[in-house]
Every structure is written in structure tokens, then in C-alpha cells.
Amino acid sequence: MSLETLANFVDGAFCPPVGGAYWETENPYTAEAWGLVPRSGAEDVERAVVAAKKAFRHGPWPTMAPSQRGAALYGIADVVARNAEELARIEVRDNGKTFKEMFAQVKRIPDWYRFFGGLADKLNGAVLPSDRPGHMNYVRHEPLGVIAMVTPWNSPLMLLAWKLAPALAAGNTAVVKPSEFTSASALRFAELVFEAGLPQGVLNVVTGLGSEAGAALVAHPDVAKVAFTGGVGGGRAVYSAAAGGLKPVSLELGGKSPNIVFEDADMEMAARGVVAGIFGSGGQSCVAGSRLVVQRSIHDRFVARIVELTEKIRLGDPMAPETDIGPVATRPQFERIMTCIGWAKEDGARLATGGVQVPDPSGGKALFVAPTIFTGVRNDMRIAQEEVFGPVLAVIPFDDEAEAVAIANDSAFGLGAGLWTRDVARVHRVAAEIEAGSVWVNTYKITSQTSPFGGYKASGLGREGGVEMIADYLQTKSVWLNLTDEVPYGFPL
Ligand code: NAD
């Protein structure tokens, strides 16, 4: 099969990498390479940042009326809506998640561009009451400049929208470095939105490895801010590199989110929520509910029900409508999952179901892992502390509410948490005590452009979504005007 050759998208045009290096990208389901992706280096990043800086300073973008900028974001929303099926297929070919999941996800992306497009002409400044006689003082909110956006492979276009929509609404320009495993969708997206009228250089995409193109982009002196989603290791490296340039950073990192089930919960609702919360996307989700913290009085009954539901999950072709979970996205990820399963066994957890590689149902070479549940887990075991990013659930019993909260919070992470109970007073008590950026009550994994999302502790810095977070893509200027004819002269301030 001949391979498709991809190119970076810089200054409104596709261009090959300066160094001429590529790597093969693979479809996780067919386990075959389908394309050649540019392995970009510092020179490619330089071109993209120069283009983004030029578009920020000159050309139509900085002089557009804010309402026109908003209209440009509506244009992006429309183009994504029109091409959602094609974009979802591109995602599936690269990350192996089911088409039904990726299509549903891509169809919600326009909401982000519309929401933030609507904010573009509402970024009000203020005239402040001045306590300096004879002076007026007002405040302007201005864009930062070129924003570097670094994204992971699990939900590439959605996580890009979480950054790009507010950044563009605020008047910035962008250089995107998508995951090395899922470069194609960002490139096609950039082409589509350029064709739909986004000015040249406002959105640039450079593909490559995190340690090469990613690191060069984050460290570039003309990058004003870095918005990163990925693992803790990458996040730490990005944070320190950005510190060198004193750049603001937002980090959306990993999780080890607890689903806490109390004995008064609606059992069936909770069981379905817990199973979907961990096994949706094959566990390859930052908010996967990978710890089940369940009251001891219902433990056995609840575990029996989730095992029953789990054993009905269908693995297979991600494009087939009946498939619940596609293959693991990459070989390193598969190896990581099997390593974590090994730790759980070594540390004395009991396997309730799964725990093994499943042969590819189509007879091919795709990597599948059986949805896995471990019981008898103590919260200090590695399987309860480390993010697996795969279909592995650790079940930890508790006796009372205080213990449930203590277990939930005994984690380096703090991204999400689920509470399953019918006791309203307990909902509010526990929701307040949980150290996590999102708490879901009798539901799980709900997100929206209207609501802030992000992590406590090692799960990240900053929030994405919600009106206030657009401030992260703006800087504030205070302007003082002398209203008198006197020229102030003197040295004391
Ligand atoms: P990763 O950290 O390996 O890579 C993420 C991106 O960062 C990639 O584009 C990669 O090339 C780049 N990168 C890595 N090191 C870099 C460096 N030193 N400098 C610049 N760029 C660098 O993560 P992944 O394996 O692609 O994604 C899985 C991780 O992402 C999981 O930990 C998951 O929890 C997390 N995630 C978090 C959220 C969230 O919103 N909190 C959402 C999705 C995924």
C-alpha cells in the first residue's frame, strides 16, 4: 500500500519539513502504516512562529472588529459541523477509538467555537474610579500574542478546541503541535478552516515528537503562552521549559479519578455509570473513573453486577456500530497497561475479570486488552496510585463517609470524582471535601464549553471552559491620563 505523505500547515499553505525527515503513522486497528508524518525540528517551528507572529501583528486579524473575529469563530464551528464525519474518521484511523464516540465528540466541537466566538466582542475593559486627583484611569484587555498548543492523542480535535476557541476569540494566533500518534486531524482541520476564511498565519500546525518539535515550540522566545494537555511527565517538562522564558502555562494532565458508591445509591444507575466511566474509550480518558471506592455493605453485590456488565463489553472494529471499545491506541500504551496489570497482581490485588490481552477478533494484529477489574485493592497499591490510561478498574472498599473521602483524596491527582448516593446533604458535604476539579453526582464525565474543567494537584494548572477562563488568553493594561494642564515633575511616586 502506498503511503500518504503529510505536510505541516504554515502561513496558509502546506509545506514539507525543512530537514526532510518523516515517520510512519499507523492505524491501530489494521496495525498497518497509512501515512508519513513530518518529523519537524526547530527550523519548522521557527517558520510557524514567525507566521503566527506576523499574523498577530499585521494583516487582517489584529485590525478585525471583535464581532468579525467572533464571526470567524462561527465560521470554524460551521466548517467542523459540515465535515464532522470526515474529521471523526481521521481521528479513528489514528487513535482507534470507536467512530460512534469520535463522531459524537467532533459534533460537539462547534459548541466551543460558537461559545467563545460569542465572547469575542464582550471582552469589556473598565474605567476605574481614580483616587489620583486630575487623572483618569482605564483598563484594557489585550491578547497575549502567539500561543503554543500541545495536544495528546486521545481526543485530539476536542482538546485543541478547548484551547484554540478562547485563544482566537481573545485575538491571539496559534501554533499547534499535535500528538505524534494523531497528527492528521489537526492538519486537515487547519486546511478546512483556512479555506473557510480564517486569515493566513492565524492557525499553524507543526507535527513532530514532543522532545523535538514540541520542546522547540515551548521554548521559542516569541511564544507568549503555552497550553498543554498530556501526561504528568510531559507537563513537567513543558512547565520547566516555559519557566525559562517566564511564560504563562496551562496544564491539563492525568488523573486517577474515584467513583464513590454509597450503599443508598441506585445500584443499577451506579453500576452502569461506573462501567462506562472506566471502560468508555477503553480507559484512554484523562477522567477515566479508574478507582471504584465502594461501601463495604454493598461491595460483593455491586462488584458482581459490574463484572456482569463488563463481560458483555464488545471489543472490535472501531468503525463498526456494535463495537464498544476499539484497540489500544499504541504499542507503548499497550505495554504500559500490561505492566500495570502485572503490578496489581504482584501487589496482591485479586482479578475479578479480564487481565489479559485479547486476540484481535478479526484475526489481525490489533492490540486489545480485556476490560479488567481488580478487587481487594488497597489505596497504597500502585494500581490505585498510578494512571494506567487503559481499561483497568481498581476496587477499594470503605466503611463510612469519612473513609471514602480520605481514600478519594489520597492521590497525587485530582481531576474528577463521581458520587453515587441519594442523600442530598451528603452530596454537598462530600462534593465540598473532594480534591478534584470536577465532581459528578449520579452521573459521570459530563463536560461543556460553559463550565470550567481542570485539575487539582498533579492533574494540572488552570481551567479550560467557562466564561472566566478567556482571561488566561488576555493580559491587562492600565492606562493613566493626566486631565490637567500641569506637567507632573518630581521624583516621589
Ligand atoms: P504525552 O504527555 O505523552 O504527550 C502529549 C503531547 O505533549 C504530545 O503532543 C507530545 O508530543 C507532547 N510532548 C511530550 N513531551 C513534551 C515536551 N517535553 N515538550 C513539548 N511537548 C511534549 O501524553 P499522551 O500520551 O499523548 O496523552 C495521554 C495523557 O494525557 C494522559 O496522562 C492523560 O491523562 C492526559 N490527558 C489529560 C487531559 C485533561 O484534560 N486533563 C485530557 C486528555 C489526556
XYZ file of C-alpha atoms and ligand atoms in Angstrom:
537
model
C 0.000 0.000 0.000
C 1.424 3.414 -0.897
C 1.665 5.813 1.997
C 0.096 9.265 2.060
C 2.686 11.991 2.762
C 1.520 14.689 5.172
C 2.924 18.211 5.409
C 2.989 20.948 8.041
C 0.423 23.733 7.671
C 2.192 27.086 7.977
C 1.104 30.564 6.892
C -1.886 29.233 4.985
C -0.095 26.540 2.994
C 1.171 23.006 3.332
C 4.945 22.752 3.440
C 7.301 19.796 3.833
C 9.624 19.663 6.848
C 12.874 21.558 6.331
C 15.022 18.583 7.270
C 13.036 16.177 5.042
C 12.516 13.653 7.861
C 9.267 11.664 8.298
C 7.980 8.725 10.303
C 5.271 6.218 9.521
C 1.939 6.594 11.235
C -0.213 3.563 11.803
C -3.879 2.648 12.054
C -4.163 0.841 15.413
C -6.951 -1.415 14.137
C -5.314 -2.635 10.921
C -1.859 -2.348 12.547
C -0.659 -1.018 9.177
C 1.132 2.218 8.368
C -1.022 4.513 6.234
C 0.963 7.754 6.169
C 4.254 9.593 6.503
C 4.228 12.401 9.052
C 6.807 15.233 9.081
C 9.338 14.865 11.872
C 9.720 18.593 12.278
C 12.554 20.330 14.045
C 13.429 23.792 15.316
C 13.540 25.341 11.818
C 9.969 24.237 11.076
C 8.846 25.590 14.429
C 10.648 28.866 13.671
C 8.727 29.267 10.389
C 5.422 28.597 12.085
C 6.074 31.010 14.950
C 7.217 33.721 12.508
C 3.984 33.230 10.523
C 1.864 33.351 13.680
C 3.673 36.453 14.945
C 3.243 38.204 11.598
C -0.482 37.355 11.606
C -0.758 38.659 15.177
C 0.901 41.997 14.376
C -0.135 42.676 10.769
C -2.778 41.655 8.294
C -6.467 41.438 8.914
C -6.519 39.615 12.284
C -5.392 42.367 14.697
C -7.499 45.042 12.993
C -10.679 42.991 12.672
C -13.623 44.280 14.644
C -14.209 41.931 17.580
C -17.583 40.946 16.143
C -15.847 39.944 12.887
C -13.415 37.837 14.895
C -16.427 36.249 16.556
C -17.894 35.601 13.099
C -14.628 33.899 12.097
C -15.095 31.529 15.046
C -18.678 30.826 13.979
C -17.178 30.025 10.576
C -14.877 27.452 12.223
C -17.899 25.976 14.006
C -19.768 25.637 10.720
C -16.853 24.056 8.906
C -16.379 21.472 11.682
C -20.110 20.712 11.704
C -20.131 20.230 7.916
C -17.060 17.984 7.966
C -17.643 16.181 11.261
C -17.859 12.743 9.743
C -14.622 13.084 7.774
C -12.785 14.537 10.798
C -14.062 11.751 13.055
C -12.897 9.113 10.574
C -9.425 10.681 10.556
C -9.354 10.538 14.370
C -10.395 6.866 14.415
C -7.773 5.909 11.827
C -5.110 7.322 14.153
C -6.288 6.571 17.690
C -8.521 3.513 17.250
C -11.347 4.871 19.419
C -14.817 3.987 18.195
C -16.310 6.016 15.385
C -19.530 6.463 17.337
C -17.576 8.094 20.173
C -15.361 10.252 17.967
C -18.247 11.348 15.725
C -20.315 12.366 18.753
C -17.284 14.210 20.151
C -16.479 16.055 16.905
C -20.136 17.071 16.534
C -19.904 18.873 19.885
C -16.753 20.806 18.947
C -18.712 23.590 17.156
C -20.288 24.477 20.531
C -16.847 25.591 21.736
C -16.193 27.872 18.758
C -19.696 29.363 18.976
C -19.492 29.928 22.732
C -16.128 31.699 22.603
C -16.956 33.379 19.265
C -19.864 34.964 21.101
C -17.484 36.312 23.737
C -15.126 37.974 21.240
C -16.992 41.308 21.336
C -17.746 41.196 25.064
C -14.224 41.487 26.452
C -15.031 44.722 28.220
C -12.400 46.901 29.743
C -13.260 49.295 32.575
C -12.929 52.890 33.625
C -11.784 52.782 37.234
C -12.596 55.323 39.923
C -9.349 57.261 40.150
C -8.032 58.278 43.550
C -5.239 60.317 41.976
C -6.589 63.863 41.550
C -6.581 65.133 37.986
C -6.087 61.697 36.476
C -8.269 59.223 34.693
C -7.522 55.516 34.707
C -8.887 52.815 32.431
C -8.122 49.168 31.822
C -7.823 47.316 28.520
C -7.675 43.565 27.995
C -5.288 42.678 25.202
C -4.336 39.386 23.570
C -1.001 37.827 24.531
C 0.423 37.008 21.090
C 1.434 33.612 19.731
C 0.038 30.722 21.767
C 1.711 27.286 21.618
C -0.814 24.456 21.882
C 0.407 20.931 22.538
C -2.207 18.165 22.445
C -2.414 14.406 23.184
C -3.748 11.530 21.095
C -6.905 10.534 22.904
C -9.284 13.358 21.859
C -7.160 15.459 19.519
C -9.579 17.939 17.931
C -11.745 18.374 21.005
C -8.767 19.200 23.225
C -7.493 21.570 20.558
C -10.882 23.342 20.533
C -10.677 23.824 24.311
C -7.544 25.943 23.723
C -7.990 27.399 20.273
C -11.534 28.729 20.675
C -10.777 31.034 23.644
C -7.319 31.925 22.312
C -8.646 33.109 18.935
C -11.675 34.827 20.476
C -9.222 36.870 22.559
C -7.314 37.864 19.399
C -4.240 35.638 19.683
C -2.731 33.469 16.959
C -1.635 29.848 17.337
C 0.964 27.218 16.590
C -0.267 23.700 17.298
C 1.915 20.634 17.878
C -0.429 17.631 17.835
C 0.493 14.245 19.257
C 2.939 12.275 17.135
C 0.329 9.489 17.063
C -2.562 11.636 15.807
C -1.174 14.396 13.599
C -3.554 14.096 10.649
C -6.752 15.569 12.091
C -5.189 18.893 13.137
C -3.641 19.289 9.667
C -6.953 18.670 7.899
C -8.749 20.945 10.373
C -6.255 23.766 9.684
C -6.741 23.374 5.927
C -10.538 23.411 6.256
C -10.694 26.499 8.460
C -8.238 28.359 6.220
C -10.405 27.548 3.195
C -13.395 28.792 5.178
C -11.738 32.189 5.635
C -9.548 32.201 8.758
C -6.732 34.596 7.793
C -3.326 33.270 6.801
C -0.958 32.529 9.685
C -3.596 32.686 12.425
C -3.506 28.893 12.830
C -0.359 26.899 12.063
C 0.249 23.199 12.661
C 3.696 21.640 13.012
C 3.934 17.888 13.558
C 6.739 16.082 15.315
C 7.939 14.497 18.506
C 7.411 16.075 21.908
C 11.142 16.145 22.618
C 11.918 17.816 19.264
C 9.177 19.970 17.698
C 7.254 20.163 20.988
C 10.243 21.253 23.049
C 11.377 23.770 20.390
C 7.918 25.305 20.283
C 7.513 25.657 24.039
C 10.958 27.234 24.372
C 10.574 29.628 21.434
C 11.114 33.200 22.667
C 8.210 34.552 20.590
C 5.692 32.170 22.118
C 3.728 34.147 24.694
C 1.887 31.289 26.423
C 1.785 27.503 26.378
C -1.438 25.483 26.611
C -0.632 21.807 27.135
C -2.683 18.634 27.541
C -0.883 15.368 28.167
C 0.780 13.240 30.805
C 2.446 14.442 34.004
C 5.970 13.816 32.641
C 5.379 15.948 29.541
C 3.582 18.549 31.647
C 6.528 18.875 34.000
C 8.993 19.244 31.106
C 6.797 21.881 29.472
C 6.378 23.771 32.754
C 10.130 23.968 33.347
C 10.900 24.941 29.755
C 8.269 27.685 29.904
C 9.705 28.901 33.208
C 12.945 29.735 31.374
C 11.029 32.212 29.224
C 8.734 33.307 32.115
C 5.723 32.226 30.081
C 2.299 31.523 31.493
C 1.295 27.889 31.146
C -1.912 25.940 31.407
C -1.596 22.206 32.011
C -4.338 19.597 31.679
C -2.731 16.402 32.919
C -3.644 12.925 34.056
C -5.923 11.510 36.715
C -6.769 8.611 38.988
C -10.344 9.594 39.494
C -12.518 7.873 42.124
C -16.119 6.842 41.619
C -17.553 6.677 45.153
C -20.616 4.460 45.545
C -22.568 4.699 48.814
C -24.933 1.971 49.993
C -28.009 4.147 49.376
C -27.181 4.685 45.675
C -29.420 3.488 42.868
C -27.430 0.302 42.247
C -28.192 -0.126 38.577
C -27.547 3.509 37.725
C -24.286 3.475 39.663
C -23.154 0.182 38.107
C -23.730 1.498 34.597
C -22.062 4.814 35.451
C -19.009 3.107 36.934
C -18.589 0.698 33.999
C -18.971 3.456 31.392
C -16.782 5.775 33.485
C -13.784 3.457 33.324
C -14.273 1.435 30.160
C -15.550 4.181 27.822
C -12.728 4.898 25.310
C -11.054 1.748 26.638
C -9.989 3.755 29.700
C -7.929 6.073 27.472
C -9.506 9.130 29.010
C -7.978 11.630 31.434
C -11.102 11.443 33.619
C -11.480 7.657 33.481
C -13.038 6.614 36.793
C -10.219 4.186 37.455
C -10.827 3.749 41.200
C -14.143 2.364 42.424
C -14.473 3.312 46.080
C -17.473 1.282 47.232
C -19.191 0.900 50.613
C -18.356 -2.488 52.122
C -22.008 -3.334 52.857
C -22.799 -3.490 49.118
C -19.342 -4.436 47.849
C -19.976 -8.021 46.772
C -23.348 -7.372 45.155
C -22.049 -4.290 43.354
C -18.896 -5.986 42.112
C -20.929 -8.953 40.817
C -23.103 -6.566 38.789
C -20.228 -4.566 37.293
C -18.388 -7.785 36.384
C -21.536 -8.971 34.617
C -21.827 -5.688 32.662
C -18.097 -5.641 31.922
C -18.080 -9.122 30.447
C -20.695 -8.006 27.899
C -18.470 -5.224 26.504
C -17.762 -5.830 22.815
C -14.230 -5.278 21.546
C -13.570 -4.972 17.846
C -13.535 -2.840 14.721
C -13.790 0.792 15.875
C -15.830 1.676 12.776
C -18.487 -0.979 13.488
C -21.564 0.434 15.255
C -21.842 -2.532 17.620
C -18.274 -2.125 18.968
C -17.947 -0.681 22.479
C -14.143 -0.481 22.657
C -11.586 -0.383 19.856
C -7.959 -1.445 20.084
C -5.403 0.163 22.381
C -4.109 3.222 20.517
C -0.390 2.495 20.502
C 2.045 -0.285 21.351
C 3.733 1.722 24.162
C 0.282 2.267 25.667
C -0.490 -1.446 25.408
C 2.775 -2.277 27.145
C 2.033 0.241 29.874
C -1.389 -1.341 30.507
C 0.053 -4.845 30.730
C 2.771 -3.588 33.109
C 0.151 -2.046 35.391
C -1.874 -5.295 35.369
C 1.333 -7.080 36.406
C 1.847 -4.651 39.317
C -1.688 -5.231 40.576
C -1.098 -8.989 40.639
C 2.317 -8.633 42.311
C 0.888 -6.313 44.972
C -1.813 -8.833 45.889
C -4.951 -7.461 44.202
C -7.485 -10.113 43.092
C -8.501 -10.369 39.459
C -12.303 -10.333 39.139
C -12.345 -10.274 35.336
C -10.033 -9.578 32.378
C -6.347 -9.044 32.996
C -5.233 -10.438 29.652
C -4.575 -9.474 26.072
C -7.493 -10.471 23.840
C -6.714 -11.760 20.350
C -7.858 -9.415 17.602
C -11.430 -10.615 16.837
C -10.832 -10.021 13.110
C -7.730 -12.213 13.165
C -5.485 -9.188 12.623
C -2.638 -7.709 14.655
C -4.556 -5.047 16.597
C -3.807 -4.878 20.327
C -6.818 -5.453 22.587
C -6.884 -5.727 26.373
C -9.851 -7.330 28.130
C -11.710 -4.856 30.358
C -10.169 -5.635 33.729
C -11.407 -5.359 37.304
C -9.220 -5.884 40.364
C -10.787 -6.246 43.802
C -9.027 -6.365 47.166
C -7.105 -3.229 46.258
C -5.582 -1.057 48.983
C -5.258 2.587 48.078
C -1.482 2.495 48.565
C -1.006 -0.138 45.846
C 0.495 1.008 42.554
C -2.734 0.106 40.711
C -4.589 2.624 42.898
C -1.990 5.386 42.629
C -0.640 5.285 39.068
C -2.574 6.390 35.996
C -2.948 3.357 33.683
C -4.749 5.107 30.809
C -6.341 1.802 29.877
C -9.295 -0.469 30.751
C -8.354 -1.324 34.329
C -10.563 -0.673 37.366
C -9.256 -0.911 40.951
C -11.974 -1.629 43.557
C -11.359 -0.295 47.067
C -13.906 -0.856 49.881
C -14.765 1.706 52.591
C -16.833 1.667 55.762
C -18.005 5.237 56.277
C -18.159 8.609 54.560
C -15.009 9.981 56.189
C -13.035 6.973 54.997
C -14.454 7.306 51.458
C -13.324 10.939 51.290
C -9.902 10.087 52.730
C -9.357 7.345 50.133
C -10.589 9.565 47.292
C -8.216 12.373 48.288
C -5.227 10.123 48.968
C -3.885 10.577 45.445
C -1.306 12.714 43.700
C -4.054 13.534 41.180
C -7.304 15.477 41.425
C -9.046 15.662 38.068
C -12.555 14.244 38.559
C -14.698 12.300 41.011
C -18.099 10.612 40.884
C -20.530 10.374 43.816
C -23.359 7.882 43.734
C -25.884 8.469 46.518
C -29.483 9.614 47.058
C -28.629 11.582 50.217
C -28.723 15.277 49.282
C -26.929 16.519 52.378
C -24.129 14.013 51.814
C -23.807 15.154 48.188
C -22.995 18.691 49.262
C -20.711 17.654 52.131
C -18.662 15.254 50.064
C -18.594 17.409 46.904
C -17.053 20.205 49.015
C -14.428 17.915 50.558
C -13.264 16.176 47.396
C -9.973 17.471 45.987
C -10.830 17.410 42.288
C -11.591 19.921 39.555
C -14.906 18.255 38.606
C -17.366 16.367 40.781
C -20.204 14.467 39.133
C -23.197 13.381 41.201
C -25.165 10.369 39.935
C -23.564 10.916 36.549
C -20.017 10.875 35.210
C -17.691 12.597 32.697
C -20.062 15.408 31.742
C -18.227 18.430 30.322
C -19.328 21.547 28.488
C -17.874 24.697 26.988
C -19.882 26.611 29.604
C -18.139 25.027 32.593
C -14.548 25.133 33.872
C -12.618 21.868 33.580
C -9.196 21.127 35.027
C -7.222 19.539 37.780
C -6.251 19.908 41.411
C -2.736 18.801 42.448
C -0.771 16.879 39.770
C -3.783 16.898 37.424
C -2.901 20.343 36.200
C -2.857 24.096 36.368
C -5.600 26.377 35.120
C -9.005 25.581 33.674
C -10.482 25.157 30.212
C -14.107 26.079 29.506
C -16.379 28.673 31.057
C -16.516 32.420 30.534
C -13.821 33.425 33.026
C -11.069 31.321 31.516
C -10.780 33.568 28.477
C -8.821 35.827 30.857
C -5.996 33.248 30.614
C -5.559 34.305 26.981
C -5.537 38.035 27.737
C -3.288 40.476 29.530
C -4.408 43.596 31.285
C -3.131 47.093 30.662
C -3.795 50.024 32.957
C -3.816 53.409 31.164
C -3.454 56.691 33.113
C -4.388 60.076 31.611
C -3.466 63.440 33.033
C -6.606 65.616 32.776
C -4.889 68.835 33.890
C -2.524 71.275 32.172
C 0.134 70.693 34.773
C 3.108 68.558 33.928
C 3.935 66.445 36.952
C 7.537 66.865 37.865
C 9.155 65.316 40.847
C 10.634 62.052 41.883
C 8.366 60.594 44.562
C 5.705 58.275 43.078
P 2.078 12.931 26.422
O 2.381 13.797 27.588
O 2.974 11.820 26.092
O 2.001 13.826 25.095
C 1.108 14.920 24.982
C 1.677 15.890 23.978
O 2.825 16.506 24.543
C 2.144 15.262 22.678
O 1.858 16.139 21.611
C 3.642 15.142 22.882
O 4.356 15.107 21.681
C 3.929 16.404 23.655
N 5.129 16.411 24.487
C 5.624 15.406 25.246
N 6.749 15.820 25.867
C 6.964 17.115 25.519
C 7.945 18.086 25.834
N 8.967 17.819 26.629
N 7.830 19.306 25.295
C 6.792 19.623 24.492
N 5.842 18.729 24.133
C 5.918 17.497 24.649
O 0.576 12.425 26.620
P -0.247 11.409 25.705
O 0.273 10.038 25.936
O -0.334 11.931 24.307
O -1.697 11.557 26.358
C -2.090 10.851 27.454
C -2.008 11.711 28.707
O -2.760 12.909 28.519
C -2.620 11.033 29.916
O -1.825 11.232 31.047
C -3.959 11.747 30.063
O -4.491 11.684 31.355
C -3.612 13.118 29.637
N -4.826 13.847 29.225
C -5.282 14.847 30.028
C -6.458 15.518 29.693
C -7.000 16.627 30.556
O -7.800 17.419 30.055
N -6.613 16.741 31.818
C -7.144 15.166 28.537
C -6.640 14.138 27.756
C -5.465 13.497 28.103
